[in-house]
Short mmCIF file of C-alpha atoms in Angstrom, two decimals:
data_model
loop_
_atom_site.label_atom_id
_atom_site.label_comp_id
_atom_site.label_asym_id
_atom_site.label_seq_id
_atom_site.Cartn_x
_atom_site.Cartn_y
_atom_site.Cartn_z
CA UNK A 1 41.70 -1.53 7.14
CA UNK A 2 37.90 -1.84 7.61
CA UNK A 3 36.30 -2.39 10.97
CA UNK A 4 34.81 -5.90 11.45
CA UNK A 5 31.13 -5.94 11.07
CA UNK A 6 28.61 -6.37 13.84
CA UNK A 7 27.00 -9.86 13.53
CA UNK A 8 23.65 -11.30 14.72
CA UNK A 9 22.27 -14.83 13.99
CA UNK A 10 18.80 -15.73 13.50
CA UNK A 11 17.92 -19.57 13.60
CA UNK A 12 14.53 -20.51 12.35
CA UNK A 13 12.75 -23.85 12.67
CA UNK A 14 13.20 -25.30 16.16
CA UNK A 15 9.72 -26.69 16.61
CA UNK A 16 10.85 -29.71 14.37
CA UNK A 17 14.08 -30.31 16.25
CA UNK A 18 13.10 -29.39 19.83
CA UNK A 19 15.71 -30.14 22.49
CA UNK A 20 18.30 -31.15 20.05
CA UNK A 21 22.00 -30.72 20.65
CA UNK A 22 22.23 -28.84 17.54
CA UNK A 23 20.15 -25.96 19.13
CA UNK A 24 22.96 -25.76 21.84
CA UNK A 25 25.68 -25.95 19.21
CA UNK A 26 24.10 -23.10 17.26
CA UNK A 27 24.13 -20.86 20.42
CA UNK A 28 27.74 -21.67 21.47
CA UNK A 29 29.05 -21.32 17.87
CA UNK A 30 27.38 -17.80 17.68
CA UNK A 31 28.92 -16.93 21.09
CA UNK A 32 32.31 -18.23 20.45
CA UNK A 33 32.72 -16.83 16.95
CA UNK A 34 31.95 -13.16 17.18
CA UNK A 35 28.22 -12.81 17.01
CA UNK A 36 26.61 -10.47 19.62
CA UNK A 37 23.08 -12.15 19.71
CA UNK A 38 21.24 -15.22 18.48
CA UNK A 39 17.56 -14.87 17.91
CA UNK A 40 15.61 -18.06 18.14
CA UNK A 41 11.93 -19.10 17.83
CA UNK A 42 10.18 -22.04 19.40
CA UNK A 43 12.82 -22.86 22.04
CA UNK A 44 12.15 -23.22 25.71
CA UNK A 45 14.12 -21.76 28.62
CA UNK A 46 16.27 -24.75 29.03
CA UNK A 47 18.59 -23.35 26.24
CA UNK A 48 18.80 -20.08 28.23
CA UNK A 49 19.87 -21.94 31.25
CA UNK A 50 22.71 -23.75 29.29
CA UNK A 51 23.96 -20.39 27.97
CA UNK A 52 23.88 -18.90 31.43
CA UNK A 53 26.06 -21.63 32.73
CA UNK A 54 28.61 -21.17 29.90
CA UNK A 55 28.61 -17.42 30.31
CA UNK A 56 29.07 -17.57 34.05
CA UNK A 57 31.95 -19.89 33.68
CA UNK A 58 33.65 -18.62 30.53
CA UNK A 59 32.48 -15.07 30.46
CA UNK A 60 30.21 -13.42 27.91
CA UNK A 61 27.15 -12.16 29.83
CA UNK A 62 27.83 -8.61 28.64
CA UNK A 63 28.95 -9.59 25.21
CA UNK A 64 26.58 -12.22 24.02
CA UNK A 65 22.92 -12.94 24.47
CA UNK A 66 20.18 -15.33 23.35
CA UNK A 67 16.73 -13.75 22.55
CA UNK A 68 13.76 -15.87 22.28
CA UNK A 69 11.48 -14.21 19.87
CA UNK A 70 8.01 -14.70 18.25
CA UNK A 71 8.22 -13.33 14.88
CA UNK A 72 11.35 -13.82 12.74
CA UNK A 73 10.00 -11.80 9.93
CA UNK A 74 9.85 -8.79 12.21
CA UNK A 75 13.47 -9.15 13.25
CA UNK A 76 14.62 -9.52 9.51
CA UNK A 77 12.54 -6.54 8.34
CA UNK A 78 13.63 -4.31 11.20
CA UNK A 79 17.27 -5.26 10.53
CA UNK A 80 17.00 -4.26 6.84
CA UNK A 81 15.08 -0.93 7.74
CA UNK A 82 18.08 -0.11 10.08
CA UNK A 83 20.50 -0.51 7.11
CA UNK A 84 21.82 -4.00 7.93
CA UNK A 85 22.47 -6.78 5.50
CA UNK A 86 20.72 -10.06 5.64
CA UNK A 87 22.79 -13.27 4.64
CA UNK A 88 20.78 -16.50 4.38
CA UNK A 89 22.96 -19.52 4.41
CA UNK A 90 21.63 -22.29 2.15
CA UNK A 91 23.15 -25.01 -0.06
CA UNK A 92 21.07 -23.58 -2.92
CA UNK A 93 22.81 -20.11 -2.72
CA UNK A 94 25.68 -18.42 -4.48
CA UNK A 95 29.16 -19.85 -3.59
CA UNK A 96 30.75 -18.16 -0.44
CA UNK A 97 34.17 -18.07 -2.27
CA UNK A 98 32.75 -15.83 -4.90
CA UNK A 99 30.63 -13.60 -2.60
CA UNK A 100 32.59 -13.15 0.55
CA UNK A 101 34.65 -10.29 -0.42
CA UNK A 102 31.54 -8.21 -1.66
CA UNK A 103 29.81 -9.05 1.63
CA UNK A 104 32.68 -7.87 3.69
CA UNK A 105 33.16 -4.70 1.75
CA UNK A 106 29.52 -3.65 1.73
CA UNK A 107 28.15 -4.73 5.12
CA UNK A 108 28.75 -3.17 8.55
CA UNK A 109 25.84 -5.02 10.14
CA UNK A 110 25.04 -8.58 9.17
CA UNK A 111 22.15 -10.75 10.12
CA UNK A 112 22.96 -14.39 9.47
CA UNK A 113 19.99 -16.58 8.90
CA UNK A 114 20.32 -20.48 9.45
CA UNK A 115 17.44 -23.12 9.32
CA UNK A 116 17.10 -26.05 11.76
CA UNK A 117 14.98 -27.43 9.08
CA UNK A 118 13.55 -26.10 5.77
CA UNK A 119 13.07 -22.44 5.91
CA UNK A 120 9.97 -20.68 4.63
CA UNK A 121 10.44 -19.63 0.94
CA UNK A 122 10.13 -15.92 1.77
CA UNK A 123 13.48 -16.00 3.40
CA UNK A 124 15.18 -16.39 -0.06
CA UNK A 125 13.38 -13.38 -1.22
CA UNK A 126 13.86 -11.18 1.80
CA UNK A 127 17.56 -12.04 2.18
CA UNK A 128 20.08 -9.64 0.60
CA UNK A 129 22.29 -12.72 0.00
CA UNK A 130 21.63 -16.29 -0.21
CA UNK A 131 24.97 -17.96 0.29
CA UNK A 132 26.10 -21.54 0.00
CA UNK A 133 28.94 -23.05 2.07
CA UNK A 134 29.40 -25.55 -0.54
CA UNK A 135 26.47 -26.89 -2.77
CA UNK A 136 26.05 -30.13 -0.73
CA UNK A 137 23.79 -30.94 2.19
CA UNK A 138 25.59 -30.87 5.57
CA UNK A 139 25.03 -28.82 8.74
CA UNK A 140 23.73 -25.49 9.48
CA UNK A 141 26.17 -25.51 12.32
CA UNK A 142 29.08 -25.88 10.00
CA UNK A 143 27.73 -23.46 7.53
CA UNK A 144 27.51 -20.74 10.40
CA UNK A 145 30.92 -21.45 11.78
CA UNK A 146 32.54 -21.21 8.35
CA UNK A 147 30.75 -18.11 7.53
CA UNK A 148 31.75 -16.42 10.71
CA UNK A 149 35.30 -17.59 10.32
CA UNK A 150 35.32 -16.06 6.84
CA UNK A 151 33.65 -12.79 7.73
CA UNK A 152 36.07 -12.19 10.67
CA UNK A 153 39.01 -13.72 8.99
CA UNK A 154 39.92 -15.82 12.06
CA UNK A 155 40.14 -12.72 14.39
CA UNK A 156 37.19 -13.77 16.33
CA UNK A 157 39.34 -16.23 18.16
CA UNK A 158 41.40 -13.39 19.52
CA UNK A 159 38.46 -12.04 21.35
CA UNK A 160 38.27 -12.41 25.21
CA UNK A 161 35.28 -12.22 27.37
CA UNK A 162 35.03 -10.11 30.46
CA UNK A 163 34.08 -11.66 33.82
CA UNK A 164 35.07 -15.13 33.00
CA UNK A 165 35.64 -17.42 36.05
CA UNK A 166 37.81 -19.66 34.25
CA UNK A 167 40.18 -19.16 31.12
CA UNK A 168 41.87 -21.70 28.96
CA UNK A 169 45.51 -21.19 28.18
CA UNK A 170 46.26 -22.94 24.90
CA UNK A 171 48.37 -26.02 25.38
CA UNK A 172 50.12 -28.39 22.87
CA UNK A 173 49.53 -31.53 24.98
CA UNK A 174 47.47 -30.90 28.08
CA UNK A 175 44.61 -28.99 29.51
CA UNK A 176 45.60 -25.69 31.06
CA UNK A 177 42.82 -23.86 32.72
CA UNK A 178 43.23 -20.99 35.11
CA UNK A 179 40.67 -19.64 37.54
CA UNK A 180 39.99 -16.18 38.35
CA UNK A 181 41.31 -14.85 41.65
CA UNK A 182 38.08 -14.29 43.76
CA UNK A 183 39.63 -11.29 45.56
CA UNK A 184 40.10 -9.50 42.37
CA UNK A 185 37.35 -6.99 41.68
CA UNK A 186 35.83 -6.67 38.24
CA UNK A 187 35.95 -2.96 38.51
CA UNK A 188 39.79 -3.17 38.29
CA UNK A 189 39.27 -5.14 34.97
CA UNK A 190 41.68 -3.31 32.49
CA UNK A 191 43.02 -6.10 30.19
CA UNK A 192 43.63 -9.78 30.08
CA UNK A 193 47.27 -9.66 30.78
CA UNK A 194 46.76 -8.69 34.39
CA UNK A 195 47.80 -12.00 35.98
CA UNK A 196 46.86 -11.21 39.44
CA UNK A 197 43.23 -11.70 38.22
CA UNK A 198 43.93 -15.36 38.09
CA UNK A 199 45.13 -18.19 40.16
CA UNK A 200 47.07 -20.74 38.07
CA UNK A 201 45.45 -24.11 38.00
CA UNK A 202 47.50 -26.21 35.64
CA UNK A 203 46.47 -29.81 34.89
CA UNK B 1 52.09 -25.18 -5.01
CA UNK B 2 51.67 -28.27 -2.81
CA UNK B 3 49.06 -30.99 -3.31
CA UNK B 4 46.05 -30.85 -0.94
CA UNK B 5 46.40 -33.54 1.89
CA UNK B 6 44.37 -36.69 2.13
CA UNK B 7 41.94 -36.36 4.99
CA UNK B 8 40.09 -38.84 7.16
CA UNK B 9 37.84 -38.04 10.17
CA UNK B 10 37.63 -40.02 13.31
CA UNK B 11 34.80 -39.30 15.65
CA UNK B 12 34.87 -40.90 19.23
CA UNK B 13 32.24 -41.05 21.92
CA UNK B 14 28.90 -41.81 20.30
CA UNK B 15 27.55 -43.94 22.94
CA UNK B 16 26.57 -40.95 24.95
CA UNK B 17 24.84 -39.04 22.15
CA UNK B 18 23.34 -41.98 20.42
CA UNK B 19 21.03 -41.30 17.52
CA UNK B 20 21.69 -37.53 17.84
CA UNK B 21 21.52 -35.24 14.68
CA UNK B 22 25.06 -34.22 15.41
CA UNK B 23 26.16 -37.73 14.38
CA UNK B 24 24.57 -37.14 10.98
CA UNK B 25 26.09 -33.66 10.79
CA UNK B 26 29.57 -34.93 11.41
CA UNK B 27 29.24 -37.50 8.56
CA UNK B 28 27.78 -35.04 6.18
CA UNK B 29 30.35 -32.27 7.02
CA UNK B 30 33.08 -34.83 6.38
CA UNK B 31 31.63 -35.89 3.10
CA UNK B 32 31.06 -32.30 1.96
CA UNK B 33 34.21 -30.76 2.94
CA UNK B 34 36.90 -32.98 1.36
CA UNK B 35 37.42 -35.94 3.70
CA UNK B 36 37.59 -39.42 2.18
CA UNK B 37 36.25 -41.38 5.12
CA UNK B 38 34.80 -41.02 8.52
CA UNK B 39 35.51 -43.53 11.22
CA UNK B 40 33.01 -43.99 13.99
CA UNK B 41 32.60 -46.14 17.05
CA UNK B 42 29.19 -47.17 18.69
CA UNK B 43 26.86 -46.03 15.93
CA UNK B 44 24.17 -48.35 14.43
CA UNK B 45 23.41 -48.80 10.86
CA UNK B 46 20.85 -46.07 10.75
CA UNK B 47 23.57 -43.52 10.04
CA UNK B 48 24.84 -45.74 7.08
CA UNK B 49 21.43 -45.68 5.55
CA UNK B 50 21.34 -41.96 5.94
CA UNK B 51 24.60 -41.62 4.17
CA UNK B 52 23.59 -44.05 1.38
CA UNK B 53 20.60 -41.79 0.59
CA UNK B 54 22.68 -38.72 0.37
CA UNK B 55 25.24 -40.40 -1.76
CA UNK B 56 22.78 -42.01 -4.11
CA UNK B 57 21.05 -38.56 -4.59
CA UNK B 58 24.11 -36.12 -4.55
CA UNK B 59 26.91 -38.56 -5.54
CA UNK B 60 29.82 -39.64 -3.48
CA UNK B 61 29.59 -43.46 -3.22
CA UNK B 62 33.03 -43.71 -4.78
CA UNK B 63 34.69 -40.79 -3.02
CA UNK B 64 33.42 -40.82 0.54
CA UNK B 65 32.64 -43.71 3.06
CA UNK B 66 31.58 -44.22 6.64
CA UNK B 67 33.41 -46.99 8.42
CA UNK B 68 31.94 -48.23 11.79
CA UNK B 69 34.86 -49.46 13.79
CA UNK B 70 35.55 -51.14 17.17
CA UNK B 71 38.87 -49.78 18.14
CA UNK B 72 39.73 -46.14 17.65
CA UNK B 73 43.12 -46.58 19.06
CA UNK B 74 44.13 -49.06 16.37
CA UNK B 75 42.98 -46.70 13.70
CA UNK B 76 45.05 -43.89 15.27
CA UNK B 77 48.26 -45.96 15.64
CA UNK B 78 47.95 -47.38 12.14
CA UNK B 79 47.60 -44.00 10.72
CA UNK B 80 50.75 -42.86 12.47
CA UNK B 81 52.69 -45.94 11.50
CA UNK B 82 51.77 -45.29 7.78
CA UNK B 83 53.47 -41.87 8.30
CA UNK B 84 50.18 -39.96 8.66
CA UNK B 85 49.69 -36.90 10.90
CA UNK B 86 47.07 -36.96 13.70
CA UNK B 87 45.26 -33.68 14.62
CA UNK B 88 42.96 -33.80 17.53
CA UNK B 89 40.59 -30.80 17.75
CA UNK B 90 40.01 -29.54 21.26
CA UNK B 91 39.25 -26.30 22.92
CA UNK B 92 42.33 -26.95 25.13
CA UNK B 93 44.81 -27.02 22.32
CA UNK B 94 47.09 -24.71 20.51
CA UNK B 95 45.46 -22.02 18.42
CA UNK B 96 44.68 -23.01 14.82
CA UNK B 97 45.71 -19.38 13.52
CA UNK B 98 49.23 -20.14 14.82
CA UNK B 99 49.60 -23.82 13.69
CA UNK B 100 47.68 -24.13 10.49
CA UNK B 101 50.62 -23.11 8.30
CA UNK B 102 52.94 -25.75 9.84
CA UNK B 103 50.33 -28.51 9.55
CA UNK B 104 49.73 -27.80 5.98
CA UNK B 105 53.44 -27.81 5.17
CA UNK B 106 54.33 -30.90 7.01
CA UNK B 107 51.27 -33.19 6.48
CA UNK B 108 50.35 -35.09 3.40
CA UNK B 109 47.79 -37.36 5.25
CA UNK B 110 45.77 -36.02 8.22
CA UNK B 111 43.57 -37.90 10.50
CA UNK B 112 41.24 -35.32 12.35
CA UNK B 113 39.78 -36.56 15.66
CA UNK B 114 36.86 -35.02 17.22
CA UNK B 115 34.81 -36.02 20.26
CA UNK B 116 31.12 -36.29 20.57
CA UNK B 117 31.83 -36.13 24.29
CA UNK B 118 34.94 -35.93 26.40
CA UNK B 119 37.63 -37.85 24.80
CA UNK B 120 40.02 -40.18 26.60
CA UNK B 121 43.14 -38.58 27.88
CA UNK B 122 45.26 -40.76 25.78
CA UNK B 123 44.08 -38.99 22.59
CA UNK B 124 45.92 -35.76 23.78
CA UNK B 125 49.17 -37.73 24.00
CA UNK B 126 48.87 -39.95 20.91
CA UNK B 127 47.85 -36.91 18.63
CA UNK B 128 50.68 -35.06 16.74
CA UNK B 129 48.82 -31.85 17.28
CA UNK B 130 46.05 -30.86 19.69
CA UNK B 131 44.50 -27.81 17.96
CA UNK B 132 41.91 -25.20 19.36
CA UNK B 133 39.33 -23.74 17.02
CA UNK B 134 38.98 -20.89 19.61
CA UNK B 135 39.47 -21.50 23.24
CA UNK B 136 35.76 -21.48 24.07
CA UNK B 137 33.40 -24.48 24.18
CA UNK B 138 31.15 -24.73 21.09
CA UNK B 139 30.68 -27.54 18.75
CA UNK B 140 32.80 -30.37 17.36
CA UNK B 141 30.83 -30.04 14.18
CA UNK B 142 31.85 -26.37 13.79
CA UNK B 143 35.42 -27.23 14.86
CA UNK B 144 35.71 -29.86 12.04
CA UNK B 145 34.22 -27.72 9.41
CA UNK B 146 36.48 -24.79 10.08
CA UNK B 147 39.53 -27.05 10.27
CA UNK B 148 38.66 -28.60 6.77
CA UNK B 149 38.09 -25.17 5.46
CA UNK B 150 41.40 -23.98 6.46
CA UNK B 151 43.31 -27.17 5.37
CA UNK B 152 41.74 -27.07 1.93
CA UNK B 153 41.62 -23.32 1.73
CA UNK B 154 38.06 -23.27 0.45
CA UNK B 155 38.97 -25.56 -2.51
CA UNK B 156 36.94 -28.43 -1.06
CA UNK B 157 33.79 -26.59 -2.37
CA UNK B 158 35.07 -26.86 -5.95
CA UNK B 159 34.85 -30.62 -5.77
CA UNK B 160 32.22 -32.51 -7.64
CA UNK B 161 30.96 -35.93 -6.93
CA UNK B 162 30.55 -38.57 -9.70
CA UNK B 163 27.32 -40.42 -10.14
CA UNK B 164 25.13 -37.70 -8.59
CA UNK B 165 21.54 -38.02 -9.59
CA UNK B 166 20.91 -34.38 -8.77
CA UNK B 167 23.13 -31.36 -8.80
CA UNK B 168 22.51 -27.92 -7.38
CA UNK B 169 23.46 -24.99 -9.61
CA UNK B 170 24.28 -21.96 -7.32
CA UNK B 171 21.54 -19.41 -7.44
CA UNK B 172 21.25 -15.94 -5.99
CA UNK B 173 17.52 -16.09 -5.14
CA UNK B 174 16.06 -19.43 -5.70
CA UNK B 175 16.60 -23.24 -5.84
CA UNK B 176 18.11 -24.54 -9.05
CA UNK B 177 18.44 -28.28 -9.08
CA UNK B 178 19.11 -30.36 -12.26
CA UNK B 179 18.56 -33.97 -12.60
CA UNK B 180 20.79 -36.33 -14.33
CA UNK B 181 19.50 -37.59 -17.72
CA UNK B 182 18.62 -41.29 -17.07
CA UNK B 183 19.72 -42.23 -20.62
CA UNK B 184 23.30 -41.02 -20.04
CA UNK B 185 25.66 -43.80 -19.20
CA UNK B 186 27.97 -43.14 -16.42
CA UNK B 187 30.86 -44.69 -18.40
CA UNK B 188 30.67 -41.49 -20.70
CA UNK B 189 31.34 -39.52 -17.49
CA UNK B 190 34.21 -37.06 -18.49
CA UNK B 191 33.41 -33.78 -16.66
CA UNK B 192 30.74 -31.85 -15.13
CA UNK B 193 30.35 -29.43 -18.07
CA UNK B 194 28.79 -31.98 -20.15
CA UNK B 195 25.19 -30.73 -20.10
CA UNK B 196 23.71 -33.68 -21.96
CA UNK B 197 24.04 -35.52 -18.72
CA UNK B 198 21.40 -33.53 -17.14
CA UNK B 199 17.88 -32.46 -17.70
CA UNK B 200 17.23 -28.89 -16.46
CA UNK B 201 14.74 -28.67 -13.57
CA UNK B 202 14.67 -25.07 -12.41
CA UNK B 203 12.51 -24.00 -9.62
#
């Protein structure tokens, strides 16, 4: 059984959709679904503050980061030089159903590129794969989510974050959120089944 | 092999995120990924115009519609009275990995509920299933997309729309879009392999 790949996300084109909720969605989807980092151009620090709040409450400061960058081309080229694969999600691309198996088998490190708006033509040529999540226009947020779900085969949902202050316990009908016991030191942090870490706070 | 279910989407809570791109994304994801209709409250006709443009260009006027409604509770109750299942997507819910098989086996008609913002508590009680696409905050657009991909097992991407004026032919490196031959009558519309419907317009 192969190791799951290491995944980063690169989102291009924010200057045209500045301060849009979709920017936040792109960051939170990357965080929640197994990516280690999201690179973004043209965003201001507001988005960093949003992520900090989420990481503080739900954990993730050690596992996921946002990097605001100047030069997406440099990120892409460095990724390839280091032996990683670059997958660009576009409705014009090859169908994911046909390509996902090959991508999983051949790629240990994947940089996923999505565009807030039209991406520069060069992306199509520099990418190792141009992949369509369906050949219809919809949402780069949806495309990213489905790609990550397919790459990680749903296992990304089993991942826990360290240092979370609050943790959701899945519930059929209600909202079951437990808070971390403030007396518990994070240096004793072995695994998530240690219930003394948390005070139960059922709704 | 069971028939794929019939799916509708209900999005609640637009008054707080009026005119947001995520509203468009919710509509286009529903359209692109196998839903027959999306019900929305508190949206203006701008979103209908956006959908009309997409349907005119890429097809779908006959297969997918947006209904602006007053009363989401009535939609939900009618759906259940007609024997359909209601699935509410929420990070507090039961894990999709554990529940998807049961939902697929027991549901021929599914109403998927997503919230633009916090949904009223009643939704949790009225829904047949409260399902988490991971137990972390992220994006209702991502949650919807993954749920549809799991329900339809990726087959939603094989669906074609009738009456499209333009059609994307998947491409590894470029943008290959073909235009419908204006002399071709839509009453001769048998299947999508009839190439005389289209003039090739390769980029």
